[in-house]
GROMACS .gro file of C-alpha atoms in nm:
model
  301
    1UNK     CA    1   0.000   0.000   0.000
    2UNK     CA    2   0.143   0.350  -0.083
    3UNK     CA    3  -0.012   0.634   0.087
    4UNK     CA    4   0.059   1.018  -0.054
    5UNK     CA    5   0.121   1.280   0.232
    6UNK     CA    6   0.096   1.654   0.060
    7UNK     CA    7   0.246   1.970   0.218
    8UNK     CA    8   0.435   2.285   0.166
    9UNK     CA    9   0.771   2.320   0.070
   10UNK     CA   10   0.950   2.473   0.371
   11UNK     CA   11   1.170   2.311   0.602
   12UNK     CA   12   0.935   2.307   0.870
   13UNK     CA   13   0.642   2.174   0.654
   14UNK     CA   14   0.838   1.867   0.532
   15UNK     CA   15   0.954   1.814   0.887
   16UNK     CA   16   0.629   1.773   1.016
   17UNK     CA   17   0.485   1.583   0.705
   18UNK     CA   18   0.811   1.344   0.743
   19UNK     CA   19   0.728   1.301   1.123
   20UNK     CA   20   0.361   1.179   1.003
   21UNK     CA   21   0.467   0.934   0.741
   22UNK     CA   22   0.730   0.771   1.038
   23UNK     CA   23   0.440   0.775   1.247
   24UNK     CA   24   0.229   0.592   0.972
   25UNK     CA   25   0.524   0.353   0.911
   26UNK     CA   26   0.554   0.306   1.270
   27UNK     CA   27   0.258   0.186   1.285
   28UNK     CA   28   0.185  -0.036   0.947
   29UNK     CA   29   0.543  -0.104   0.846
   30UNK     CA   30   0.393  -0.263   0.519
   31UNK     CA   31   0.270   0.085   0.448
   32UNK     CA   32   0.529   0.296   0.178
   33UNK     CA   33   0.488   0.658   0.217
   34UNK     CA   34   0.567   0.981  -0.079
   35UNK     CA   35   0.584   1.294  -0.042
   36UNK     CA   36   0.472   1.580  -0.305
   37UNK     CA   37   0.588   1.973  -0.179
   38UNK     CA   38   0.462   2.264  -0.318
   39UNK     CA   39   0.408   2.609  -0.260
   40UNK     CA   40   0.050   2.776  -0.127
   41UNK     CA   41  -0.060   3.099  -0.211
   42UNK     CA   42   0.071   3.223   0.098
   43UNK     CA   43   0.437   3.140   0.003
   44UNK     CA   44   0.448   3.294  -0.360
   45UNK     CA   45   0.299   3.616  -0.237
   46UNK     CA   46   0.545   3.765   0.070
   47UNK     CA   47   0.385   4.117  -0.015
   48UNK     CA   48   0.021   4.105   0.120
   49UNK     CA   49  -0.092   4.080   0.438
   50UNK     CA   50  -0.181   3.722   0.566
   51UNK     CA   51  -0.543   3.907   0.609
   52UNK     CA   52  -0.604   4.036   0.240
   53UNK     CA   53  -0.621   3.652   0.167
   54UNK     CA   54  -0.962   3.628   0.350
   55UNK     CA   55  -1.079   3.303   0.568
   56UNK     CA   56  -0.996   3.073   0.296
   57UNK     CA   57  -0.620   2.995   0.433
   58UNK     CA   58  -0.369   3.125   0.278
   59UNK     CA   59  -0.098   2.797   0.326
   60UNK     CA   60  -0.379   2.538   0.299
   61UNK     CA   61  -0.613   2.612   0.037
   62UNK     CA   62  -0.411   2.517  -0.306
   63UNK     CA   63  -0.424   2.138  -0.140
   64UNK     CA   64  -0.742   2.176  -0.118
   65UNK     CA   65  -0.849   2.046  -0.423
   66UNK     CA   66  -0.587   1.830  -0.472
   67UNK     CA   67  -0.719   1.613  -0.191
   68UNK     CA   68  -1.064   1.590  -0.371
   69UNK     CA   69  -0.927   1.451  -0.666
   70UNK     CA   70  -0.679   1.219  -0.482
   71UNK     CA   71  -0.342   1.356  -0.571
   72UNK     CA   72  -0.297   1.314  -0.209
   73UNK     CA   73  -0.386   1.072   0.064
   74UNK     CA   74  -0.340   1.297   0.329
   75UNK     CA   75  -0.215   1.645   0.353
   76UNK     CA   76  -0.037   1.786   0.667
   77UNK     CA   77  -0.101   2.102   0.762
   78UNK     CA   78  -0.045   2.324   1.037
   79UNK     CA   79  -0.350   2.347   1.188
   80UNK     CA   80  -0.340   2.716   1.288
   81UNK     CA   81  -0.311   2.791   0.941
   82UNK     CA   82  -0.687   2.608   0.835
   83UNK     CA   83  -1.041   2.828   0.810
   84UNK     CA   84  -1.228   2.791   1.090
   85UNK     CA   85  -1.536   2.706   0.903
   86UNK     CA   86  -1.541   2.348   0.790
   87UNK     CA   87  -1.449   2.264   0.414
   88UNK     CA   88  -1.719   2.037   0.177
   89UNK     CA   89  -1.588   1.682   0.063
   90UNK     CA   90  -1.259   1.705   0.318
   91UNK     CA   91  -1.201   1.666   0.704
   92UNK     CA   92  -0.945   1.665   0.973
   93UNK     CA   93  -0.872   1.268   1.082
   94UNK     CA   94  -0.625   1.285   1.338
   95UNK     CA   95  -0.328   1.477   1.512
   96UNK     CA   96  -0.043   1.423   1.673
   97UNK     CA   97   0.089   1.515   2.036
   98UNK     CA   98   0.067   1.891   2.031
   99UNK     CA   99   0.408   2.116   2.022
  100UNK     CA  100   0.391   2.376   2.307
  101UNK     CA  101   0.159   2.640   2.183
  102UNK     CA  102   0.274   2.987   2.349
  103UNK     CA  103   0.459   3.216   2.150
  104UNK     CA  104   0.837   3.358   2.267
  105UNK     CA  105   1.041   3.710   2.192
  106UNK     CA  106   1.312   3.718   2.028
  107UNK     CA  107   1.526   4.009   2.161
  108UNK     CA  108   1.869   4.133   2.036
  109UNK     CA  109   2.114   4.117   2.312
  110UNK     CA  110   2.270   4.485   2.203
  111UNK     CA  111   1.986   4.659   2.213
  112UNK     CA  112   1.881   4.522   2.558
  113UNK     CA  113   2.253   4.653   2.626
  114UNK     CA  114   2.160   5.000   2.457
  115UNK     CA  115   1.807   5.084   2.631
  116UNK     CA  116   1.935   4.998   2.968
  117UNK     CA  117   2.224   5.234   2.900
  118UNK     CA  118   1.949   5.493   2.820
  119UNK     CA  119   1.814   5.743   3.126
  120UNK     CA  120   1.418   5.737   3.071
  121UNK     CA  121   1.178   5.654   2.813
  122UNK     CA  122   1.208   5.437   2.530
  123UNK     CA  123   1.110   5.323   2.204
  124UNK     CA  124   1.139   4.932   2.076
  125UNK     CA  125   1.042   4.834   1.735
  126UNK     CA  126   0.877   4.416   1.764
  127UNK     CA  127   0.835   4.248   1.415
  128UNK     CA  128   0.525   4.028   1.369
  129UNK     CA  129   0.264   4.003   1.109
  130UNK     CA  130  -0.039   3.923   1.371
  131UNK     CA  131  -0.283   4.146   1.488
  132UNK     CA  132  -0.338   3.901   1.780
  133UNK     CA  133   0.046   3.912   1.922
  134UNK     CA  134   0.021   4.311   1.841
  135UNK     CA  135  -0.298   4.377   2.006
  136UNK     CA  136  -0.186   4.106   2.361
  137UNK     CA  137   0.139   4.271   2.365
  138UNK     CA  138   0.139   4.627   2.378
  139UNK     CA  139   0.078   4.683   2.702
  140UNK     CA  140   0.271   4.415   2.833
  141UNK     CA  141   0.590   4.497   2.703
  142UNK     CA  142   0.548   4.832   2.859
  143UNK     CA  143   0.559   4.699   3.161
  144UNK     CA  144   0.721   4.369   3.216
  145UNK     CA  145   1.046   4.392   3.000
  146UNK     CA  146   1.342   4.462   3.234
  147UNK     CA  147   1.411   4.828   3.087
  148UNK     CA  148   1.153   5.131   3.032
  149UNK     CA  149   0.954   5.073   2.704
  150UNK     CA  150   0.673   5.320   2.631
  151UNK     CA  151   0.654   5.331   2.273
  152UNK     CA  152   0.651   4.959   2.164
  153UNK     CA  153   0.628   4.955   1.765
  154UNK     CA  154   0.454   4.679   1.586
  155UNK     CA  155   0.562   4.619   1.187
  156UNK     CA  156   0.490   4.355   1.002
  157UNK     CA  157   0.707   4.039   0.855
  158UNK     CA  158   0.642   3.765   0.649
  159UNK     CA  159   0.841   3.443   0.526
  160UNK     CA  160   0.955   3.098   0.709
  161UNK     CA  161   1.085   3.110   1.006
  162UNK     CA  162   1.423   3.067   0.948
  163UNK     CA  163   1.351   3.367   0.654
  164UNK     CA  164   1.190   3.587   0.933
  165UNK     CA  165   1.526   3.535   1.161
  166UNK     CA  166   1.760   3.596   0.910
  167UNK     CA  167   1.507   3.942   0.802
  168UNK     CA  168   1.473   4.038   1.175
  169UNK     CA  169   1.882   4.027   1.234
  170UNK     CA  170   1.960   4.249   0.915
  171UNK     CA  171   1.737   4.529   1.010
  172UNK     CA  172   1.853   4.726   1.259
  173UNK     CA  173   1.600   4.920   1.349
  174UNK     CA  174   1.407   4.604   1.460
  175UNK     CA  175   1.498   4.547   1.849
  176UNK     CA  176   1.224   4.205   1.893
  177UNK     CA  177   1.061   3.884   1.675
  178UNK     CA  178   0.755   3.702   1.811
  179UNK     CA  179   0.739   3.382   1.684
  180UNK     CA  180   0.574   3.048   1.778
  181UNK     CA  181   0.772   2.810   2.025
  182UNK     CA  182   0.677   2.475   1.870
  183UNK     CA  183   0.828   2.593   1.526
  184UNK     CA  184   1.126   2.665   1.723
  185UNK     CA  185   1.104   2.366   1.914
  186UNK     CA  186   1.045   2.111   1.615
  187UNK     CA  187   1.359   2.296   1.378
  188UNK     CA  188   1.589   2.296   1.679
  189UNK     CA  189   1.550   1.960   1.822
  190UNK     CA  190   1.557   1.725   1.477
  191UNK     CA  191   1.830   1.517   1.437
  192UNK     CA  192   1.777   1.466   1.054
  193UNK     CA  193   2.064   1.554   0.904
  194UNK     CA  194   1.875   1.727   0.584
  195UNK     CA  195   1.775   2.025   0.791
  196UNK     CA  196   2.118   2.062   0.986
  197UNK     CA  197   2.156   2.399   0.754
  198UNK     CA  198   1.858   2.567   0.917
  199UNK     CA  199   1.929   2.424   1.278
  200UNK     CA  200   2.292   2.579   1.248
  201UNK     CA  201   2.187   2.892   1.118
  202UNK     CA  202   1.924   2.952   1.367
  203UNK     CA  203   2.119   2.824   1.625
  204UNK     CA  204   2.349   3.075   1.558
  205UNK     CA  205   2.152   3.354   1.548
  206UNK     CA  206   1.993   3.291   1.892
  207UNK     CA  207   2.337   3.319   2.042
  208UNK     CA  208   2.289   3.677   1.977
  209UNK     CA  209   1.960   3.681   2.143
  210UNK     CA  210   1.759   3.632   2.460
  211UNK     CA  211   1.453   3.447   2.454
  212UNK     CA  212   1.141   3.501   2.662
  213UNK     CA  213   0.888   3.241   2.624
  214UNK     CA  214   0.553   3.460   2.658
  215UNK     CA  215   0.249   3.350   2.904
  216UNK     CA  216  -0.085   3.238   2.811
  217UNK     CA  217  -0.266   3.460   3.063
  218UNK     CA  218  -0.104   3.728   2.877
  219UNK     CA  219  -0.119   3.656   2.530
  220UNK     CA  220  -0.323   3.287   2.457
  221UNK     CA  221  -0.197   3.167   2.113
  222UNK     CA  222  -0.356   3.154   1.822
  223UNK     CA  223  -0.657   2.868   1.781
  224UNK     CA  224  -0.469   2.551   1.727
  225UNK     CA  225  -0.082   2.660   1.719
  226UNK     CA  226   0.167   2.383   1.785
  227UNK     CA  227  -0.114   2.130   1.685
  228UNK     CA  228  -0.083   1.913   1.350
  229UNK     CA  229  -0.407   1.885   1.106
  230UNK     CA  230  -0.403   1.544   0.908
  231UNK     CA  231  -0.690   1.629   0.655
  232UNK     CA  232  -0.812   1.357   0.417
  233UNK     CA  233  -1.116   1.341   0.174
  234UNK     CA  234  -1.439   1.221   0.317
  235UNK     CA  235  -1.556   0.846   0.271
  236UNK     CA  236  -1.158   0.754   0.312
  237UNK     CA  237  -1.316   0.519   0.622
  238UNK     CA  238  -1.017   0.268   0.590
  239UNK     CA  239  -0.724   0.548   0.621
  240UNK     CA  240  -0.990   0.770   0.865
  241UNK     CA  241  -0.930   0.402   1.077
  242UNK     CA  242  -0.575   0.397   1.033
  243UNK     CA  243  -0.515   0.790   1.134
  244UNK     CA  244  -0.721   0.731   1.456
  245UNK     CA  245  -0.510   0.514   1.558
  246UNK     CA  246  -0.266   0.766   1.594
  247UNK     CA  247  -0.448   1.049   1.684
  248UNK     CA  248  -0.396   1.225   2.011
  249UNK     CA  249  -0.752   1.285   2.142
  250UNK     CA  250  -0.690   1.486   2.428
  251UNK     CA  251  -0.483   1.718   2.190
  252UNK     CA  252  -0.759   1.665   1.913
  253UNK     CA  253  -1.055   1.789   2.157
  254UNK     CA  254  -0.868   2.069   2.271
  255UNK     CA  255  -0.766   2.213   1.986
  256UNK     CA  256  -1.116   2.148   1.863
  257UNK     CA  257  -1.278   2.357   2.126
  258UNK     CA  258  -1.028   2.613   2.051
  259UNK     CA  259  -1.139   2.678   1.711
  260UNK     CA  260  -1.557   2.665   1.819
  261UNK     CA  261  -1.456   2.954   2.014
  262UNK     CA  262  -1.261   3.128   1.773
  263UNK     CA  263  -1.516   3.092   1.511
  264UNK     CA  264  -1.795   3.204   1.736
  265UNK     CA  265  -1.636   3.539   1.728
  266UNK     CA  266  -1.605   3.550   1.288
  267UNK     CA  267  -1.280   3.285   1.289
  268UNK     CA  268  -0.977   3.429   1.090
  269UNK     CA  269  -0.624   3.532   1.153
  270UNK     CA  270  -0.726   3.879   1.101
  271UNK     CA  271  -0.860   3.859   1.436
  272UNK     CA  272  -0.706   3.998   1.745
  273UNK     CA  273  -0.810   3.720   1.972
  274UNK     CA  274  -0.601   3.419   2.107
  275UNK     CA  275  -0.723   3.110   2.253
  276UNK     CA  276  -0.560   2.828   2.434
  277UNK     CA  277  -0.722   2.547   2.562
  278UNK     CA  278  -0.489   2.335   2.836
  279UNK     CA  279  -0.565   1.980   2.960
  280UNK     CA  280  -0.567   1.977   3.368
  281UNK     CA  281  -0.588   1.719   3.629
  282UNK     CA  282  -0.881   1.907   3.716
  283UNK     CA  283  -0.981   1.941   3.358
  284UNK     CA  284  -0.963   2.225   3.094
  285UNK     CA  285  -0.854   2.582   3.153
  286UNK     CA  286  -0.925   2.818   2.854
  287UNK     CA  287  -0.732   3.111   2.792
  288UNK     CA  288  -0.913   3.383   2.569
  289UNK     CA  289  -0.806   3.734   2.516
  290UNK     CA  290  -0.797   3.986   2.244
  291UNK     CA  291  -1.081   4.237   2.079
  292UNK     CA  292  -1.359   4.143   1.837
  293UNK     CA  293  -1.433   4.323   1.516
  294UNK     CA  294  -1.706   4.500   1.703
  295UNK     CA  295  -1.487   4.640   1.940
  296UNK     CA  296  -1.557   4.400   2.275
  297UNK     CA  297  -1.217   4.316   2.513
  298UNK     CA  298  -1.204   3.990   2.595
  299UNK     CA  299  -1.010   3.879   2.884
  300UNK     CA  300  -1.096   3.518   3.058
  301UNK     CA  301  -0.937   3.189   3.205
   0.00000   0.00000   0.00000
């Protein structure tokens, strides 16, 4: 049996489509797995804003249709990146064990050096192309970084993450990077020697920086970050019963409920709200904060 896993081209994309087929393998060693990467409409067009795409999903939609006509068996997204609302003729099967989903700054070690050698106010310029992080943020920074920040700047960036590094350490102007910890997490800690490029070079450049993983009280991530989305065609019932055997439910239901509440409020990564579901002994605590299109604050656990 040979099963087709789609995804995008990046590092990070094959990584985590590569880390489904072993898991496939794993399981049903008589199973052979291929791979087709290709770019999304998100990748060839670094000039718009992630919003100007609309709800359709800028990294996920171009598989789409490949999935209804069976190109591929399964395509591996990450989830984050899928439209809330549901998609005719496709589903989501399975995931695996969720990455950590919180986001962490990226700050230059100089310029920490520079605004502490400063006498009053400040001004810090923080690349990130989400509304969410932006809106979460502000205020925070003002008050928690260990030197005086009132004016924290917000400009956007676009591009992998090892592209959005390597953009964030030639401008000088730009003091901070948000950026999610699980892509962090899975690029730093493969031992596949195909991506040792990327792991050096972002190794290196976090030698030159401190790292502050931020807290979901503060700023809850966005609806499913860290989690994987295996989405197959409908009426696949023998590979929907092979993908459940690997699915992580706990992961699955949380992200799940993540997303009904996102949607409830228009869905989108336009929005500036984050939401973070964690599994507890004592059962589920849900992070939600941000501002709806109509103007409302939200602020729970």
């Amino acid at each position: 049996m040979i099963l087709t896993i789609g995804a995008r081209k990046s590092e990070l994309a094959r990584m985590q489509a590569q880390s489904v087929g072993e898991a496939i393998t794993k399981l049903n060693p008589e199973i052979k797995v291929q791979y087709i990467f290709s770019s999304s409409a998100g990748d060839n067009d670094q000039d718009r804003a992630l919003s100007a795409f609309g709800d359709k999903g800028a990294f996920t939609s171009d598989f789409y249709q490949g999935l209804l006509d069976e190109d591929y068996d399964i395509v591996v997204h990450s989830w984050k990146d899928l439209p809330t609302e549901p998609r005719q003729g496709t589903h989501v099967a399975a995931t695996l064990h969720r990455e950590d989903p919180r986001d962490v700054l990226l700050y230059k070690k100089s310029h920490i050096r520079q605004h502490r050698g400063n006498q009053g106010a400040d001004q810090a310029v923080f690349l990130t192309s989400s509304p969410r992080r932006e809106h979460n943020l502000k205020s925070f920074f003002q008050e928690y970084l260990p030197f005086v920040i009132e004016d924290p700047v917000f400009e956007p960036i676009r591009g992998n993450i090892q592209t959005r590094i390597r953009k964030f350490m030639n401008n000088t102007a730009a003091d901070g990077l948000i950026v999610a910890k699980a892509a962090l997490d899975r690029l730093l800690t493969t031992t596949n020697e195909e991506y040792e490029a990327v792991r050096a070079e972002i190794k290196g450049a976090l030698e030159q920086l401190q790292i502050m993983v931020l807290p979901l009280n503060v700023n809850p991530s966005a609806a499913a970050q860290g989690g994987l989305a295996l989405e197959i065609k409908n009426g696949r019932g023998s590979l929907k019963k092979l993908l459940n055997r690997l699915n992580h439910k706990l992961h699955f239901s949380c992200i799940a409920e993540e997303r009904r509440i996102l949607a409830g409020y228009g869905g989108g990564c336009h929005q500036k709200i984050g939401v973070t579901v964690v599994p507890s002994s004592q059962g589920y605590v849900t992070f939600t904060r941000g501002e709806t299109q109509s103007g409302v604050s939200l602020d729970s656990i």
